[in-house]
Amino acid sequence: MRSIPLEEFIALRRLLRSSQIGIVRLRSMLDAFGSGVALIDTPAKQIAQEVKLSEAAYKGLVDGTGNGDFDADYKKDHDYITNLGGAILAYGKDGYPSQLADIYDPPILLYVLGEIREEDKKSVAIVGTRTPTPYGTRSAMDISSGLVRENFTVVSGLARGIDTTSHKAALEAGGRTIAVLGSGFRNIYPQENKKMVKEIMDGRGAVITEYSPDTKPDAINFPGRNRIISGLSLGVLVVEAAEKGGALLTAGFAIDQGKEVFAIPGNITSVKSGGTNRLIQRGEAKLVIDTLDILDELNIRPQKAPEPVDESVLVVPEDLTIFEEKIYSAIAFQPIHIDEIANLTGLNVSECLTTLLTLELKGYVRQLPGKNFKRV
């Protein structure tokens, strides 16, 4: 990927620093004039006439574009990214992700380590709590690796918990992942993920941010980060989230951007699943128990249909107790819900769950999201 020229970078940094001019207004100005350099070189009065700026915005434009006091600092940032082997992309220029350019308030500048490829358009974001339960962690791992097997890129925010799990699962499955930061590259957060950042940028995806290198991971930055996560993706999957928090903000951005929203159902008594369950209840998210649910909603056919299993030749392991054999015989290789297992076996749900845990520890069954189970 090639960075924009230094001259264009400095022009855009000046414009972004201008008072009274936000990203949406600057986007319209760039659409009208084509580049930051063109805006800098055009008399402010002419710009004001064409894009109908207010008096305050006009003054901000004059003050910002005419001030070169920070140009040396901007050059240092440009050199820093170049020396890291990264790239600086700009809205409306080559290399800028087209799906991100289509949102209402696209970042004007993107700092990139690694590479954003055309294939990354086929992507799904996975977000959730920083303190997941084992259920949430397992769900994120399963869905992330399943998406990779379907040639999706997994997008997330590099935060602790569900974000880190999703990136890691994608990498371990041999796929690509994009991490979106709420800070600059000199302040990778959390620091324990620096090794993962290096792995991602070394041919496994991209680490991106709209924030200049010295920007710290302040709370005010993360809503902006979240709109980029959803903007890059065809849809957003929420895995364990409270009713207030960053994951729900990302889902909100996805809804506003016309993207699909998915959610893993959770325990109704768990605070960590309050947000996901509420999204499903309000009809704002599709309930998801596996990757196929996401593919179905996106109207994408699986890469390879699973091989049919002849149920008549299924062998029951010899080391099972009577209860274990009864439950194992009720389960096939397709997911089955705990309530159906209880109905088939005549056992209560509590007895089934206890026995299923033993079967899972023995490696014979696997638990899926939503209290579904399948044979291994």
PDB file of C-alpha atoms in Angstrom, residues 40-320:
ATOM      1  CA  ILE A  40      -5.537  24.815   0.807  1.00  0.00           C
ATOM      2  CA  ASP A  41      -4.780  26.498  -2.518  1.00  0.00           C
ATOM      3  CA  THR A  42      -8.339  27.737  -3.080  1.00  0.00           C
ATOM      4  CA  PRO A  43      -9.352  31.070  -1.529  1.00  0.00           C
ATOM      5  CA  ALA A  44     -11.442  30.422   1.562  1.00  0.00           C
ATOM      6  CA  LYS A  45     -14.139  32.784   0.333  1.00  0.00           C
ATOM      7  CA  GLN A  46     -14.617  30.688  -2.815  1.00  0.00           C
ATOM      8  CA  ILE A  47     -14.838  27.502  -0.756  1.00  0.00           C
ATOM      9  CA  ALA A  48     -17.393  29.115   1.540  1.00  0.00           C
ATOM     10  CA  GLN A  49     -19.566  30.045  -1.433  1.00  0.00           C
ATOM     11  CA  GLU A  50     -19.519  26.544  -2.932  1.00  0.00           C
ATOM     12  CA  VAL A  51     -20.184  24.530   0.236  1.00  0.00           C
ATOM     13  CA  LYS A  52     -22.244  27.202   2.048  1.00  0.00           C
ATOM     14  CA  LEU A  53     -20.129  27.546   5.171  1.00  0.00           C
ATOM     15  CA  SER A  54     -21.339  29.515   8.161  1.00  0.00           C
ATOM     16  CA  GLU A  55     -19.418  32.598   9.256  1.00  0.00           C
ATOM     17  CA  ALA A  56     -17.843  30.666  12.158  1.00  0.00           C
ATOM     18  CA  ALA A  57     -16.825  27.778   9.914  1.00  0.00           C
ATOM     19  CA  TYR A  58     -15.428  30.216   7.361  1.00  0.00           C
ATOM     20  CA  LYS A  59     -13.276  31.828  10.050  1.00  0.00           C
ATOM     21  CA  GLY A  60     -12.133  28.394  11.209  1.00  0.00           C
ATOM     22  CA  LEU A  61     -11.145  27.480   7.683  1.00  0.00           C
ATOM     23  CA  VAL A  62      -9.103  30.652   7.248  1.00  0.00           C
ATOM     24  CA  ASP A  63      -7.400  30.186  10.615  1.00  0.00           C
ATOM     25  CA  GLY A  64      -6.618  26.521  10.032  1.00  0.00           C
ATOM     26  CA  THR A  65      -5.431  26.490   6.453  1.00  0.00           C
ATOM     27  CA  GLY A  66      -3.288  29.541   6.876  1.00  0.00           C
ATOM     28  CA  ASN A  67      -1.423  28.165   9.876  1.00  0.00           C
ATOM     29  CA  GLY A  68       1.732  26.213   9.076  1.00  0.00           C
ATOM     30  CA  ASP A  69       3.081  26.218  12.637  1.00  0.00           C
ATOM     31  CA  PHE A  70       2.571  22.465  13.015  1.00  0.00           C
ATOM     32  CA  ASP A  71       3.771  21.354   9.583  1.00  0.00           C
ATOM     33  CA  ALA A  72       7.087  20.110  10.997  1.00  0.00           C
ATOM     34  CA  ASP A  73       5.198  17.900  13.462  1.00  0.00           C
ATOM     35  CA  TYR A  74       2.999  16.565  10.682  1.00  0.00           C
ATOM     36  CA  LYS A  75       6.102  15.664   8.670  1.00  0.00           C
ATOM     37  CA  LYS A  76       7.496  13.775  11.673  1.00  0.00           C
ATOM     38  CA  ASP A  77       4.285  11.744  11.870  1.00  0.00           C
ATOM     39  CA  HIS A  78       4.468  10.986   8.152  1.00  0.00           C
ATOM     40  CA  ASP A  79       8.090   9.884   8.479  1.00  0.00           C
ATOM     41  CA  TYR A  80       7.292   7.765  11.547  1.00  0.00           C
ATOM     42  CA  ILE A  81       4.611   5.777   9.716  1.00  0.00           C
ATOM     43  CA  THR A  82       6.857   5.381   6.672  1.00  0.00           C
ATOM     44  CA  ASN A  83       9.734   4.105   8.806  1.00  0.00           C
ATOM     45  CA  LEU A  84       7.426   1.526  10.399  1.00  0.00           C
ATOM     46  CA  GLY A  85       6.652   0.218   6.928  1.00  0.00           C
ATOM     47  CA  GLY A  86       3.088   1.475   7.184  1.00  0.00           C
ATOM     48  CA  ALA A  87       0.929   3.662   4.995  1.00  0.00           C
ATOM     49  CA  ILE A  88      -1.302   6.717   5.363  1.00  0.00           C
ATOM     50  CA  LEU A  89      -4.526   6.556   3.378  1.00  0.00           C
ATOM     51  CA  ALA A  90      -6.920   9.417   2.724  1.00  0.00           C
ATOM     52  CA  TYR A  91     -10.627   9.594   1.998  1.00  0.00           C
ATOM     53  CA  GLY A  92     -11.224   9.736  -1.750  1.00  0.00           C
ATOM     54  CA  LYS A  93      -7.734   8.482  -2.639  1.00  0.00           C
ATOM     55  CA  ASP A  94      -6.388   5.147  -3.894  1.00  0.00           C
ATOM     56  CA  GLY A  95      -6.279   2.361  -1.342  1.00  0.00           C
ATOM     57  CA  TYR A  96      -8.943   3.818   0.954  1.00  0.00           C
ATOM     58  CA  PRO A  97     -11.512   1.091   1.809  1.00  0.00           C
ATOM     59  CA  SER A  98     -14.574   1.730  -0.339  1.00  0.00           C
ATOM     60  CA  GLN A  99     -16.994   0.317   2.227  1.00  0.00           C
ATOM     61  CA  LEU A 100     -15.672   2.780   4.812  1.00  0.00           C
ATOM     62  CA  ALA A 101     -15.921   5.698   2.385  1.00  0.00           C
ATOM     63  CA  ASP A 102     -19.661   5.059   2.126  1.00  0.00           C
ATOM     64  CA  ILE A 103     -20.502   5.784   5.772  1.00  0.00           C
ATOM     65  CA  TYR A 104     -21.826   9.173   6.890  1.00  0.00           C
ATOM     66  CA  ASP A 105     -18.655  10.276   8.680  1.00  0.00           C
ATOM     67  CA  PRO A 106     -15.668   8.372   7.257  1.00  0.00           C
ATOM     68  CA  PRO A 107     -12.254   9.040   8.798  1.00  0.00           C
ATOM     69  CA  ILE A 108     -10.405  11.513   6.590  1.00  0.00           C
ATOM     70  CA  LEU A 109      -7.049   9.888   7.346  1.00  0.00           C
ATOM     71  CA  LEU A 110      -6.234   6.254   8.088  1.00  0.00           C
ATOM     72  CA  TYR A 111      -2.877   5.168   9.475  1.00  0.00           C
ATOM     73  CA  VAL A 112      -2.234   1.553   8.478  1.00  0.00           C
ATOM     74  CA  LEU A 113       0.255  -1.095   9.555  1.00  0.00           C
ATOM     75  CA  GLY A 114       0.015  -4.170   7.369  1.00  0.00           C
ATOM     76  CA  GLU A 115      -2.242  -4.157   4.344  1.00  0.00           C
ATOM     77  CA  ILE A 116      -5.928  -3.699   3.623  1.00  0.00           C
ATOM     78  CA  ARG A 117      -6.785  -5.878   0.634  1.00  0.00           C
ATOM     79  CA  GLU A 118      -9.727  -6.089  -1.722  1.00  0.00           C
ATOM     80  CA  GLU A 119     -10.641  -9.458  -0.194  1.00  0.00           C
ATOM     81  CA  ASP A 120     -11.148  -7.744   3.174  1.00  0.00           C
ATOM     82  CA  LYS A 121     -14.449  -6.343   1.912  1.00  0.00           C
ATOM     83  CA  LYS A 122     -15.846  -9.755   2.845  1.00  0.00           C
ATOM     84  CA  SER A 123     -15.613  -9.143   6.562  1.00  0.00           C
ATOM     85  CA  VAL A 124     -17.607  -9.432   9.770  1.00  0.00           C
ATOM     86  CA  ALA A 125     -16.844  -7.602  12.996  1.00  0.00           C
ATOM     87  CA  ILE A 126     -16.925  -9.415  16.338  1.00  0.00           C
ATOM     88  CA  VAL A 127     -17.206  -7.304  19.488  1.00  0.00           C
ATOM     89  CA  GLY A 128     -18.115  -7.829  23.120  1.00  0.00           C
ATOM     90  CA  THR A 129     -17.210  -7.461  26.756  1.00  0.00           C
ATOM     91  CA  ARG A 130     -13.642  -7.112  28.010  1.00  0.00           C
ATOM     92  CA  THR A 131     -14.401  -9.657  30.749  1.00  0.00           C
ATOM     93  CA  PRO A 132     -16.171 -12.570  29.043  1.00  0.00           C
ATOM     94  CA  THR A 133     -17.358 -15.796  30.608  1.00  0.00           C
ATOM     95  CA  PRO A 134     -15.962 -19.109  29.292  1.00  0.00           C
ATOM     96  CA  TYR A 135     -19.184 -19.372  27.272  1.00  0.00           C
ATOM     97  CA  GLY A 136     -18.546 -16.011  25.601  1.00  0.00           C
ATOM     98  CA  THR A 137     -14.909 -16.800  24.918  1.00  0.00           C
ATOM     99  CA  ARG A 138     -15.789 -20.153  23.355  1.00  0.00           C
ATOM    100  CA  SER A 139     -18.540 -18.576  21.256  1.00  0.00           C
ATOM    101  CA  ALA A 140     -16.190 -15.896  19.896  1.00  0.00           C
ATOM    102  CA  MET A 141     -13.532 -18.498  19.090  1.00  0.00           C
ATOM    103  CA  ASP A 142     -15.965 -20.766  17.269  1.00  0.00           C
ATOM    104  CA  ILE A 143     -17.584 -18.033  15.197  1.00  0.00           C
ATOM    105  CA  SER A 144     -14.288 -16.311  14.354  1.00  0.00           C
ATOM    106  CA  SER A 145     -12.610 -19.503  13.168  1.00  0.00           C
ATOM    107  CA  GLY A 146     -15.777 -20.478  11.308  1.00  0.00           C
ATOM    108  CA  LEU A 147     -15.802 -17.160   9.453  1.00  0.00           C
ATOM    109  CA  VAL A 148     -12.172 -17.652   8.464  1.00  0.00           C
ATOM    110  CA  ARG A 149     -13.036 -21.058   7.000  1.00  0.00           C
ATOM    111  CA  GLU A 150     -15.574 -19.212   4.843  1.00  0.00           C
ATOM    112  CA  ASN A 151     -12.854 -16.774   3.700  1.00  0.00           C
ATOM    113  CA  PHE A 152     -14.071 -13.843   5.785  1.00  0.00           C
ATOM    114  CA  THR A 153     -11.780 -11.292   7.372  1.00  0.00           C
ATOM    115  CA  VAL A 154     -12.517 -10.792  11.076  1.00  0.00           C
ATOM    116  CA  VAL A 155     -12.625  -7.163  12.256  1.00  0.00           C
ATOM    117  CA  SER A 156     -12.424  -6.111  15.900  1.00  0.00           C
ATOM    118  CA  GLY A 157     -10.971  -3.500  18.249  1.00  0.00           C
ATOM    119  CA  LEU A 158      -7.930  -5.210  19.854  1.00  0.00           C
ATOM    120  CA  ALA A 159      -9.403  -4.687  23.340  1.00  0.00           C
ATOM    121  CA  ARG A 160      -9.086  -7.303  26.046  1.00  0.00           C
ATOM    122  CA  GLY A 161     -11.697 -10.032  26.130  1.00  0.00           C
ATOM    123  CA  ILE A 162     -13.889 -10.808  23.129  1.00  0.00           C
ATOM    124  CA  ASP A 163     -11.887  -8.567  20.754  1.00  0.00           C
ATOM    125  CA  THR A 164      -8.563 -10.245  21.522  1.00  0.00           C
ATOM    126  CA  THR A 165     -10.139 -13.711  21.425  1.00  0.00           C
ATOM    127  CA  SER A 166     -11.648 -13.018  17.989  1.00  0.00           C
ATOM    128  CA  HIS A 167      -8.374 -11.745  16.518  1.00  0.00           C
ATOM    129  CA  LYS A 168      -6.462 -14.677  17.991  1.00  0.00           C
ATOM    130  CA  ALA A 169      -8.922 -17.291  16.734  1.00  0.00           C
ATOM    131  CA  ALA A 170      -8.791 -15.813  13.222  1.00  0.00           C
ATOM    132  CA  LEU A 171      -4.996 -15.928  13.211  1.00  0.00           C
ATOM    133  CA  GLU A 172      -4.879 -19.473  14.579  1.00  0.00           C
ATOM    134  CA  ALA A 173      -7.317 -20.570  11.872  1.00  0.00           C
ATOM    135  CA  GLY A 174      -4.942 -19.194   9.234  1.00  0.00           C
ATOM    136  CA  GLY A 175      -7.101 -16.228   8.294  1.00  0.00           C
ATOM    137  CA  ARG A 176      -6.918 -12.466   8.104  1.00  0.00           C
ATOM    138  CA  THR A 177      -7.984  -9.957  10.717  1.00  0.00           C
ATOM    139  CA  ILE A 178      -8.185  -6.167  11.002  1.00  0.00           C
ATOM    140  CA  ALA A 179      -7.657  -4.467  14.363  1.00  0.00           C
ATOM    141  CA  VAL A 180      -8.997  -0.927  14.771  1.00  0.00           C
ATOM    142  CA  LEU A 181      -7.352   1.158  17.484  1.00  0.00           C
ATOM    143  CA  GLY A 182      -8.649   3.985  19.645  1.00  0.00           C
ATOM    144  CA  SER A 183      -5.133   5.405  19.938  1.00  0.00           C
ATOM    145  CA  GLY A 184      -2.036   6.161  17.882  1.00  0.00           C
ATOM    146  CA  PHE A 185       0.649   3.625  17.033  1.00  0.00           C
ATOM    147  CA  ARG A 186       3.017   4.924  19.705  1.00  0.00           C
ATOM    148  CA  ASN A 187       0.417   3.985  22.304  1.00  0.00           C
ATOM    149  CA  ILE A 188      -0.788   0.480  21.394  1.00  0.00           C
ATOM    150  CA  TYR A 189      -3.478  -0.518  23.885  1.00  0.00           C
ATOM    151  CA  PRO A 190      -3.529  -2.876  25.639  1.00  0.00           C
ATOM    152  CA  GLN A 191       0.248  -3.271  25.628  1.00  0.00           C
ATOM    153  CA  GLU A 192       0.092  -7.057  26.015  1.00  0.00           C
ATOM    154  CA  ASN A 193      -1.278  -7.203  22.466  1.00  0.00           C
ATOM    155  CA  LYS A 194       1.843  -5.690  20.867  1.00  0.00           C
ATOM    156  CA  LYS A 195       2.996  -9.170  19.830  1.00  0.00           C
ATOM    157  CA  MET A 196      -0.358  -9.780  18.162  1.00  0.00           C
ATOM    158  CA  VAL A 197      -0.088  -6.428  16.370  1.00  0.00           C
ATOM    159  CA  LYS A 198       3.225  -7.525  14.877  1.00  0.00           C
ATOM    160  CA  GLU A 199       1.746 -10.846  13.772  1.00  0.00           C
ATOM    161  CA  ILE A 200      -1.211  -9.117  12.129  1.00  0.00           C
ATOM    162  CA  MET A 201       0.888  -6.567  10.260  1.00  0.00           C
ATOM    163  CA  ASP A 202       3.282  -9.251   9.000  1.00  0.00           C
ATOM    164  CA  GLY A 203       1.000 -10.418   6.206  1.00  0.00           C
ATOM    165  CA  ARG A 204      -2.013 -11.486   8.281  1.00  0.00           C
ATOM    166  CA  GLY A 205      -4.152  -8.378   7.976  1.00  0.00           C
ATOM    167  CA  ALA A 206      -3.952  -4.780   9.112  1.00  0.00           C
ATOM    168  CA  VAL A 207      -3.867  -2.645  12.234  1.00  0.00           C
ATOM    169  CA  ILE A 208      -5.480   0.732  11.576  1.00  0.00           C
ATOM    170  CA  THR A 209      -6.377   3.957  13.347  1.00  0.00           C
ATOM    171  CA  GLU A 210      -7.574   7.435  12.453  1.00  0.00           C
ATOM    172  CA  TYR A 211      -5.535   8.894  15.300  1.00  0.00           C
ATOM    173  CA  SER A 212      -2.060  10.387  14.869  1.00  0.00           C
ATOM    174  CA  PRO A 213       0.879   8.409  16.326  1.00  0.00           C
ATOM    175  CA  ASP A 214       1.102  10.166  19.704  1.00  0.00           C
ATOM    176  CA  THR A 215      -2.615   9.950  20.531  1.00  0.00           C
ATOM    177  CA  LYS A 216      -3.282   8.204  23.832  1.00  0.00           C
ATOM    178  CA  PRO A 217      -6.098   5.649  24.336  1.00  0.00           C
ATOM    179  CA  ASP A 218      -8.472   8.110  25.969  1.00  0.00           C
ATOM    180  CA  ALA A 219     -12.109   7.096  26.451  1.00  0.00           C
ATOM    181  CA  ILE A 220     -13.318   9.855  24.115  1.00  0.00           C
ATOM    182  CA  ASN A 221     -11.596   8.126  21.172  1.00  0.00           C
ATOM    183  CA  PHE A 222     -13.383   4.788  21.348  1.00  0.00           C
ATOM    184  CA  PRO A 223     -16.810   5.720  19.943  1.00  0.00           C
ATOM    185  CA  GLY A 224     -14.989   6.981  16.850  1.00  0.00           C
ATOM    186  CA  ARG A 225     -13.067   3.735  16.696  1.00  0.00           C
ATOM    187  CA  ASN A 226     -16.312   1.768  16.911  1.00  0.00           C
ATOM    188  CA  ARG A 227     -17.867   3.459  13.862  1.00  0.00           C
ATOM    189  CA  ILE A 228     -14.822   2.342  11.839  1.00  0.00           C
ATOM    190  CA  ILE A 229     -15.183  -1.257  13.054  1.00  0.00           C
ATOM    191  CA  SER A 230     -18.769  -1.398  11.819  1.00  0.00           C
ATOM    192  CA  GLY A 231     -18.018   0.666   8.719  1.00  0.00           C
ATOM    193  CA  LEU A 232     -15.421  -1.828   7.499  1.00  0.00           C
ATOM    194  CA  SER A 233     -17.761  -4.797   7.904  1.00  0.00           C
ATOM    195  CA  LEU A 234     -20.762  -6.378   6.236  1.00  0.00           C
ATOM    196  CA  GLY A 235     -22.176  -6.987   9.690  1.00  0.00           C
ATOM    197  CA  VAL A 236     -21.397  -6.869  13.400  1.00  0.00           C
ATOM    198  CA  LEU A 237     -21.670  -9.828  15.783  1.00  0.00           C
ATOM    199  CA  VAL A 238     -22.068  -8.947  19.468  1.00  0.00           C
ATOM    200  CA  VAL A 239     -20.833 -11.628  21.882  1.00  0.00           C
ATOM    201  CA  GLU A 240     -21.660 -10.981  25.535  1.00  0.00           C
ATOM    202  CA  ALA A 241     -22.291  -7.307  26.234  1.00  0.00           C
ATOM    203  CA  ALA A 242     -23.951  -5.400  29.035  1.00  0.00           C
ATOM    204  CA  GLU A 243     -26.814  -3.058  28.203  1.00  0.00           C
ATOM    205  CA  LYS A 244     -24.405  -0.124  28.188  1.00  0.00           C
ATOM    206  CA  GLY A 245     -20.941  -0.234  26.692  1.00  0.00           C
ATOM    207  CA  GLY A 246     -18.784  -0.058  23.607  1.00  0.00           C
ATOM    208  CA  ALA A 247     -20.109  -3.224  21.976  1.00  0.00           C
ATOM    209  CA  LEU A 248     -23.652  -1.847  21.975  1.00  0.00           C
ATOM    210  CA  LEU A 249     -22.344   1.436  20.553  1.00  0.00           C
ATOM    211  CA  THR A 250     -20.763  -0.513  17.701  1.00  0.00           C
ATOM    212  CA  ALA A 251     -24.072  -2.287  17.081  1.00  0.00           C
ATOM    213  CA  GLY A 252     -25.784   1.110  17.038  1.00  0.00           C
ATOM    214  CA  PHE A 253     -23.340   2.419  14.451  1.00  0.00           C
ATOM    215  CA  ALA A 254     -23.935  -0.696  12.356  1.00  0.00           C
ATOM    216  CA  ILE A 255     -27.685  -0.102  12.430  1.00  0.00           C
ATOM    217  CA  ASP A 256     -27.212   3.546  11.433  1.00  0.00           C
ATOM    218  CA  GLN A 257     -24.891   2.490   8.605  1.00  0.00           C
ATOM    219  CA  GLY A 258     -27.364  -0.059   7.269  1.00  0.00           C
ATOM    220  CA  LYS A 259     -25.208  -3.030   8.249  1.00  0.00           C
ATOM    221  CA  GLU A 260     -26.428  -6.364   9.599  1.00  0.00           C
ATOM    222  CA  VAL A 261     -26.320  -6.945  13.359  1.00  0.00           C
ATOM    223  CA  PHE A 262     -26.030 -10.380  14.962  1.00  0.00           C
ATOM    224  CA  ALA A 263     -25.995 -11.445  18.608  1.00  0.00           C
ATOM    225  CA  ILE A 264     -25.163 -14.567  20.576  1.00  0.00           C
ATOM    226  CA  PRO A 265     -27.986 -15.290  23.046  1.00  0.00           C
ATOM    227  CA  GLY A 266     -26.908 -15.569  26.655  1.00  0.00           C
ATOM    228  CA  ASN A 267     -27.976 -16.421  30.168  1.00  0.00           C
ATOM    229  CA  ILE A 268     -30.914 -14.175  31.106  1.00  0.00           C
ATOM    230  CA  THR A 269     -29.552 -13.835  34.645  1.00  0.00           C
ATOM    231  CA  SER A 270     -26.116 -12.675  33.465  1.00  0.00           C
ATOM    232  CA  VAL A 271     -25.373  -8.950  33.291  1.00  0.00           C
ATOM    233  CA  LYS A 272     -22.831  -9.729  30.574  1.00  0.00           C
ATOM    234  CA  SER A 273     -25.620 -10.953  28.278  1.00  0.00           C
ATOM    235  CA  GLY A 274     -28.109  -8.178  29.016  1.00  0.00           C
ATOM    236  CA  GLY A 275     -27.142  -6.188  25.946  1.00  0.00           C
ATOM    237  CA  THR A 276     -27.102  -9.089  23.504  1.00  0.00           C
ATOM    238  CA  ASN A 277     -30.419 -10.461  24.723  1.00  0.00           C
ATOM    239  CA  ARG A 278     -31.976  -6.996  24.517  1.00  0.00           C
ATOM    240  CA  LEU A 279     -30.785  -6.545  20.918  1.00  0.00           C
ATOM    241  CA  ILE A 280     -32.460  -9.828  20.006  1.00  0.00           C
ATOM    242  CA  GLN A 281     -35.625  -8.990  21.958  1.00  0.00           C
ATOM    243  CA  ARG A 282     -36.019  -5.633  20.186  1.00  0.00           C
ATOM    244  CA  GLY A 283     -35.502  -7.213  16.787  1.00  0.00           C
ATOM    245  CA  GLU A 284     -32.325  -5.201  16.206  1.00  0.00           C
ATOM    246  CA  ALA A 285     -30.098  -8.274  15.927  1.00  0.00           C
ATOM    247  CA  LYS A 286     -30.465 -11.733  14.485  1.00  0.00           C
ATOM    248  CA  LEU A 287     -29.958 -14.554  16.969  1.00  0.00           C
ATOM    249  CA  VAL A 288     -26.869 -16.507  15.949  1.00  0.00           C
ATOM    250  CA  ILE A 289     -25.707 -19.931  17.120  1.00  0.00           C
ATOM    251  CA  ASP A 290     -23.148 -20.668  14.414  1.00  0.00           C
ATOM    252  CA  THR A 291     -21.414 -19.247  11.351  1.00  0.00           C
ATOM    253  CA  LEU A 292     -24.083 -20.568   8.998  1.00  0.00           C
ATOM    254  CA  ASP A 293     -26.625 -18.200  10.560  1.00  0.00           C
ATOM    255  CA  ILE A 294     -24.430 -15.251   9.583  1.00  0.00           C
ATOM    256  CA  LEU A 295     -23.920 -16.557   6.045  1.00  0.00           C
ATOM    257  CA  ASP A 296     -27.660 -17.043   5.667  1.00  0.00           C
ATOM    258  CA  GLU A 297     -28.443 -13.469   6.712  1.00  0.00           C
ATOM    259  CA  LEU A 298     -25.768 -12.099   4.351  1.00  0.00           C
ATOM    260  CA  ASN A 299     -27.076 -14.298   1.498  1.00  0.00           C
ATOM    261  CA  ILE A 300     -23.676 -15.947   1.101  1.00  0.00           C
ATOM    262  CA  ARG A 301     -23.502 -19.659   0.355  1.00  0.00           C
ATOM    263  CA  PRO A 302     -21.054 -21.756   2.384  1.00  0.00           C
ATOM    264  CA  GLN A 303     -17.770 -22.519   0.642  1.00  0.00           C
ATOM    265  CA  LYS A 304     -18.374 -26.245   1.020  1.00  0.00           C
ATOM    266  CA  ALA A 305     -21.465 -28.002   2.237  1.00  0.00           C
ATOM    267  CA  PRO A 306     -20.818 -30.404   5.109  1.00  0.00           C
ATOM    268  CA  GLU A 307     -20.603 -34.058   4.160  1.00  0.00           C
ATOM    269  CA  PRO A 308     -23.818 -35.924   5.023  1.00  0.00           C
ATOM    270  CA  VAL A 309     -23.445 -38.323   7.916  1.00  0.00           C
ATOM    271  CA  ASP A 310     -25.030 -41.771   7.839  1.00  0.00           C
ATOM    272  CA  GLU A 311     -26.681 -41.849  11.253  1.00  0.00           C
ATOM    273  CA  SER A 312     -27.192 -45.630  11.017  1.00  0.00           C
ATOM    274  CA  VAL A 313     -23.472 -46.323  11.333  1.00  0.00           C
ATOM    275  CA  LEU A 314     -22.756 -44.052  14.299  1.00  0.00           C
ATOM    276  CA  VAL A 315     -20.742 -45.924  16.903  1.00  0.00           C
ATOM    277  CA  VAL A 316     -21.294 -45.396  20.631  1.00  0.00           C
ATOM    278  CA  PRO A 317     -18.029 -45.367  22.629  1.00  0.00           C
ATOM    279  CA  GLU A 318     -17.607 -48.325  24.960  1.00  0.00           C
ATOM    280  CA  ASP A 319     -16.542 -46.347  28.054  1.00  0.00           C
ATOM    281  CA  LEU A 320     -19.881 -44.627  28.633  1.00  0.00           C
TER     282      LEU A 320
END
